[in-house]
Amino acid sequence: FTFLLSYLSVSPRLGHCVYVLVGEFPTPTAVTRKAQATPGGRFPLGTAFAVWTNEKTVVFSANHILTEHPSATSWWITPSVNRQSDGAWSFEQSNMIKVNVRNHYDALDLVVLVRENGFFKDEGMIHICGSHDIPTVADEYIFKTYYCAIQDIQEDHSGPPVTAAPTECKKMYGITRGHGGKVWFRGGLCSGSSGGVVVDHTGRAIGMHIASVSPSKDV
């Protein structure tokens, strides 16, 4: 399910804004259930996206990614992550953006991050759909989720880089409104998709992916 972002209403505009969320740990073995880390202990762990604000530094992701990895010493976002022949994750340092935690919203599974240095370009931020514009099930609108398929290449060292990719268009089959409301879609997403943005047909964010009931059945 996804929680609705209606409590933050901003002008709609499409942006290219989705990143791999990377945690850094004290040692390469700090996250034993993940694939081998690079020296310094960096692991791709989820998805994040930049949202439109006047300060141009705000990033959203799923809070459970951080709470499940309390030993992380810092967090980063990057457009893509590669694999080396030995299975280690490979990061292009020039593309790494350090982010710091501003707020946690546990009930919504939302963490608000801010980039430590620099700003996002206007086209690099996504606008959030106002609550009055979020369609109902009867409207038969279709949506896409932009996410980073970390699990899909975790065991395949020859696979392509991890970068943001969209799902096929999907229709919701259930919706609850109000603060922290949820939307349900058919079709599962893999590990790493947590924090992925759900967009409507105009490219506005209507929600964020936080859970899949089954990798092969429901989101």
Coordinates of C-alpha atoms in Angstrom, one line a residue:
F1 CA 0.0 0.0 0.0
T2 CA 1.0 3.6 -0.3
F3 CA 0.2 6.5 1.9
L4 CA -1.4 9.6 0.4
L5 CA 0.7 12.8 0.3
S6 CA -2.4 15.1 0.4
Y7 CA -1.3 16.8 3.6
L8 CA 1.5 18.5 1.6
S9 CA -0.2 20.3 -1.3
V10 CA 2.0 22.1 -3.8
S11 CA 1.8 23.1 -7.5
P12 CA 2.0 20.1 -9.9
R13 CA 5.0 19.8 -12.1
L14 CA 6.9 16.7 -13.4
G15 CA 10.5 16.3 -12.3
H16 CA 13.2 13.8 -12.9
C17 CA 13.8 13.2 -9.2
V18 CA 14.1 9.5 -8.2
Y19 CA 17.3 8.2 -6.5
V20 CA 18.8 5.1 -5.0
L21 CA 18.9 5.6 -1.2
V22 CA 22.3 4.4 0.2
G23 CA 23.3 3.7 3.8
E24 CA 26.8 3.9 5.0
F25 CA 27.9 1.6 7.8
P26 CA 31.0 1.4 10.0
T27 CA 32.3 -1.8 8.3
P28 CA 31.5 -3.7 5.1
T29 CA 30.0 -6.5 7.1
A30 CA 27.6 -4.3 9.1
V31 CA 24.6 -5.3 6.9
T32 CA 25.0 -9.1 6.8
R33 CA 21.8 -9.8 4.9
K34 CA 22.7 -7.6 2.0
A35 CA 25.1 -8.2 -0.8
Q36 CA 28.8 -7.3 -0.3
A37 CA 29.4 -3.6 0.4
T38 CA 32.2 -1.4 -1.0
P39 CA 35.0 -0.5 1.3
G40 CA 33.5 1.9 3.8
G41 CA 30.3 -0.2 4.1
R42 CA 27.9 1.5 1.6
F43 CA 24.8 -0.4 0.6
P44 CA 21.8 0.5 -1.7
L45 CA 18.8 0.0 0.5
G46 CA 15.8 1.7 -1.0
T47 CA 14.3 4.5 -3.1
A48 CA 14.0 8.3 -2.5
F49 CA 12.7 11.2 -4.4
A50 CA 13.2 15.0 -4.4
V51 CA 10.0 17.0 -3.9
W52 CA 9.3 20.6 -4.8
T53 CA 9.9 23.2 -2.0
N54 CA 11.2 26.7 -2.1
E55 CA 14.4 25.6 -0.5
K56 CA 15.0 23.0 -3.2
T57 CA 16.7 20.5 -0.9
V58 CA 14.0 18.2 0.4
V59 CA 13.9 14.4 -0.2
F60 CA 11.2 11.9 0.8
S61 CA 11.7 8.2 1.5
A62 CA 10.2 5.4 3.6
N63 CA 11.1 5.7 7.3
H64 CA 11.3 1.9 7.8
I65 CA 14.5 1.8 5.7
L66 CA 16.2 3.9 8.4
T67 CA 14.6 2.2 11.4
E68 CA 15.6 -1.2 10.0
H69 CA 19.3 -0.1 9.8
P70 CA 20.0 1.8 13.0
S71 CA 23.8 1.3 12.7
A72 CA 24.0 3.4 9.5
T73 CA 26.3 6.3 10.2
S74 CA 25.2 8.4 7.2
W75 CA 22.7 8.4 4.3
W76 CA 23.2 9.3 0.6
I77 CA 21.3 9.4 -2.6
T78 CA 22.7 8.7 -6.1
P79 CA 21.2 8.3 -9.6
S80 CA 22.5 4.8 -10.0
V81 CA 24.6 2.0 -8.5
N82 CA 26.7 -0.6 -10.3
R83 CA 28.0 -4.0 -9.5
Q84 CA 31.6 -5.2 -9.7
S85 CA 32.6 -8.6 -10.9
D86 CA 33.1 -9.8 -7.3
G87 CA 29.6 -8.7 -6.4
A88 CA 30.5 -5.5 -4.5
W89 CA 28.4 -2.5 -5.0
S90 CA 30.2 0.3 -7.0
F91 CA 29.4 4.0 -6.5
E92 CA 30.4 7.0 -8.6
Q93 CA 31.5 9.4 -5.9
S94 CA 30.9 12.4 -8.0
N95 CA 27.2 11.4 -8.2
M96 CA 26.8 10.8 -4.4
I97 CA 24.7 13.4 -2.5
K98 CA 24.7 13.3 1.2
V99 CA 21.4 13.8 3.0
N100 CA 20.5 14.4 6.6
V101 CA 17.3 13.5 8.5
R102 CA 15.0 16.4 9.2
N103 CA 11.8 14.7 10.4
H104 CA 10.4 11.2 11.0
Y105 CA 6.6 10.5 10.6
D106 CA 6.3 7.0 12.0
A107 CA 2.6 6.7 11.5
L108 CA 3.0 7.5 7.8
D109 CA 6.3 5.6 7.4
L110 CA 7.8 8.8 6.0
V111 CA 11.2 10.3 6.5
V112 CA 12.0 13.8 5.4
L113 CA 15.6 14.2 4.3
V114 CA 17.5 17.3 3.2
R115 CA 20.6 17.4 1.0
E116 CA 23.7 18.6 2.9
N117 CA 25.1 20.7 0.1
G118 CA 23.7 22.3 -3.1
F119 CA 20.2 22.4 -4.5
F120 CA 18.0 20.5 -6.8
K121 CA 17.2 22.0 -10.2
D122 CA 13.6 22.9 -10.9
E123 CA 13.2 19.9 -13.3
G124 CA 14.8 17.7 -10.6
M125 CA 11.9 18.0 -8.1
I126 CA 8.4 16.5 -8.3
H127 CA 5.3 18.4 -7.3
I128 CA 2.8 16.7 -5.0
C129 CA -0.9 16.4 -6.1
G130 CA -3.3 18.4 -3.9
S131 CA -5.8 16.4 -2.0
H132 CA -8.7 17.7 -4.0
D133 CA -7.1 16.4 -7.2
I134 CA -6.5 12.8 -6.1
P135 CA -8.8 10.6 -8.2
T136 CA -11.3 8.1 -6.9
V137 CA -11.4 4.5 -7.8
A138 CA -14.5 5.2 -10.0
D139 CA -12.4 7.7 -12.1
E140 CA -10.4 4.7 -13.4
Y141 CA -7.2 6.7 -13.4
I142 CA -3.9 4.8 -14.0
F143 CA -0.6 5.4 -12.1
K144 CA 3.0 4.5 -12.2
T145 CA 5.5 3.8 -9.4
Y146 CA 9.1 4.9 -10.0
Y147 CA 11.4 2.7 -7.9
C148 CA 14.9 1.2 -7.7
A149 CA 14.9 -2.6 -8.2
I150 CA 17.8 -3.4 -5.9
Q151 CA 16.7 -7.0 -5.2
D152 CA 16.4 -7.8 -8.9
I153 CA 20.2 -7.6 -9.5
Q154 CA 21.4 -8.3 -6.0
E155 CA 22.4 -11.9 -6.9
D156 CA 23.2 -11.2 -10.5
H157 CA 26.7 -9.6 -10.7
S158 CA 26.3 -9.1 -14.5
G159 CA 23.1 -7.3 -14.2
P160 CA 22.5 -3.7 -15.2
P161 CA 23.1 -0.8 -12.8
V162 CA 20.4 -0.1 -10.3
T163 CA 18.6 3.1 -11.3
A164 CA 15.0 4.4 -11.1
A165 CA 12.6 2.7 -13.4
P166 CA 8.8 2.9 -13.8
T167 CA 6.3 0.1 -13.4
E168 CA 3.7 -0.4 -16.1
C169 CA 0.6 1.7 -15.7
K170 CA -1.7 0.3 -13.0
K171 CA -5.2 1.1 -11.8
M172 CA -5.9 1.3 -8.1
Y173 CA -8.5 -1.0 -6.7
G174 CA -8.9 0.7 -3.3
I175 CA -8.3 4.0 -1.7
T176 CA -8.7 5.5 1.8
R177 CA -8.6 9.3 2.1
G178 CA -7.5 11.7 4.7
H179 CA -4.2 12.2 6.5
G180 CA -2.2 9.1 6.0
G181 CA -4.7 7.5 3.7
K182 CA -3.7 4.6 1.5
V183 CA -4.0 3.4 -2.1
W184 CA -3.9 -0.3 -3.2
F185 CA -2.6 -1.6 -6.5
R186 CA -2.4 -5.0 -8.1
G187 CA 1.2 -6.2 -8.8
G188 CA 4.1 -6.5 -6.5
L189 CA 7.4 -4.7 -6.3
C190 CA 10.8 -6.0 -5.2
S191 CA 13.0 -5.2 -2.3
G192 CA 14.4 -1.7 -2.8
S193 CA 11.2 -0.2 -4.0
S194 CA 10.3 1.2 -0.6
G195 CA 10.3 5.0 -0.9
G196 CA 9.4 4.9 -4.6
V197 CA 7.1 7.7 -5.7
V198 CA 3.6 7.0 -7.2
V199 CA 2.6 9.4 -9.9
D200 CA -0.6 10.2 -11.8
H201 CA -0.9 10.6 -15.5
T202 CA 0.3 14.2 -15.3
G203 CA 3.5 13.3 -13.4
R204 CA 2.4 14.6 -10.0
A205 CA 3.1 12.6 -6.8
I206 CA 0.1 11.1 -5.2
G207 CA 1.8 8.7 -2.8
M208 CA 4.9 6.7 -1.9
H209 CA 5.4 2.9 -1.9
I210 CA 5.8 1.5 1.6
A211 CA 4.9 -2.2 1.4
S212 CA 4.1 -5.1 -0.8
V213 CA 1.8 -7.8 0.5
S214 CA 3.5 -10.3 -1.8
P215 CA 6.3 -9.8 -4.3
S216 CA 4.2 -11.6 -6.9
K217 CA 0.6 -10.6 -6.0
D218 CA -0.2 -7.3 -4.4
V219 CA 1.1 -3.8 -3.6

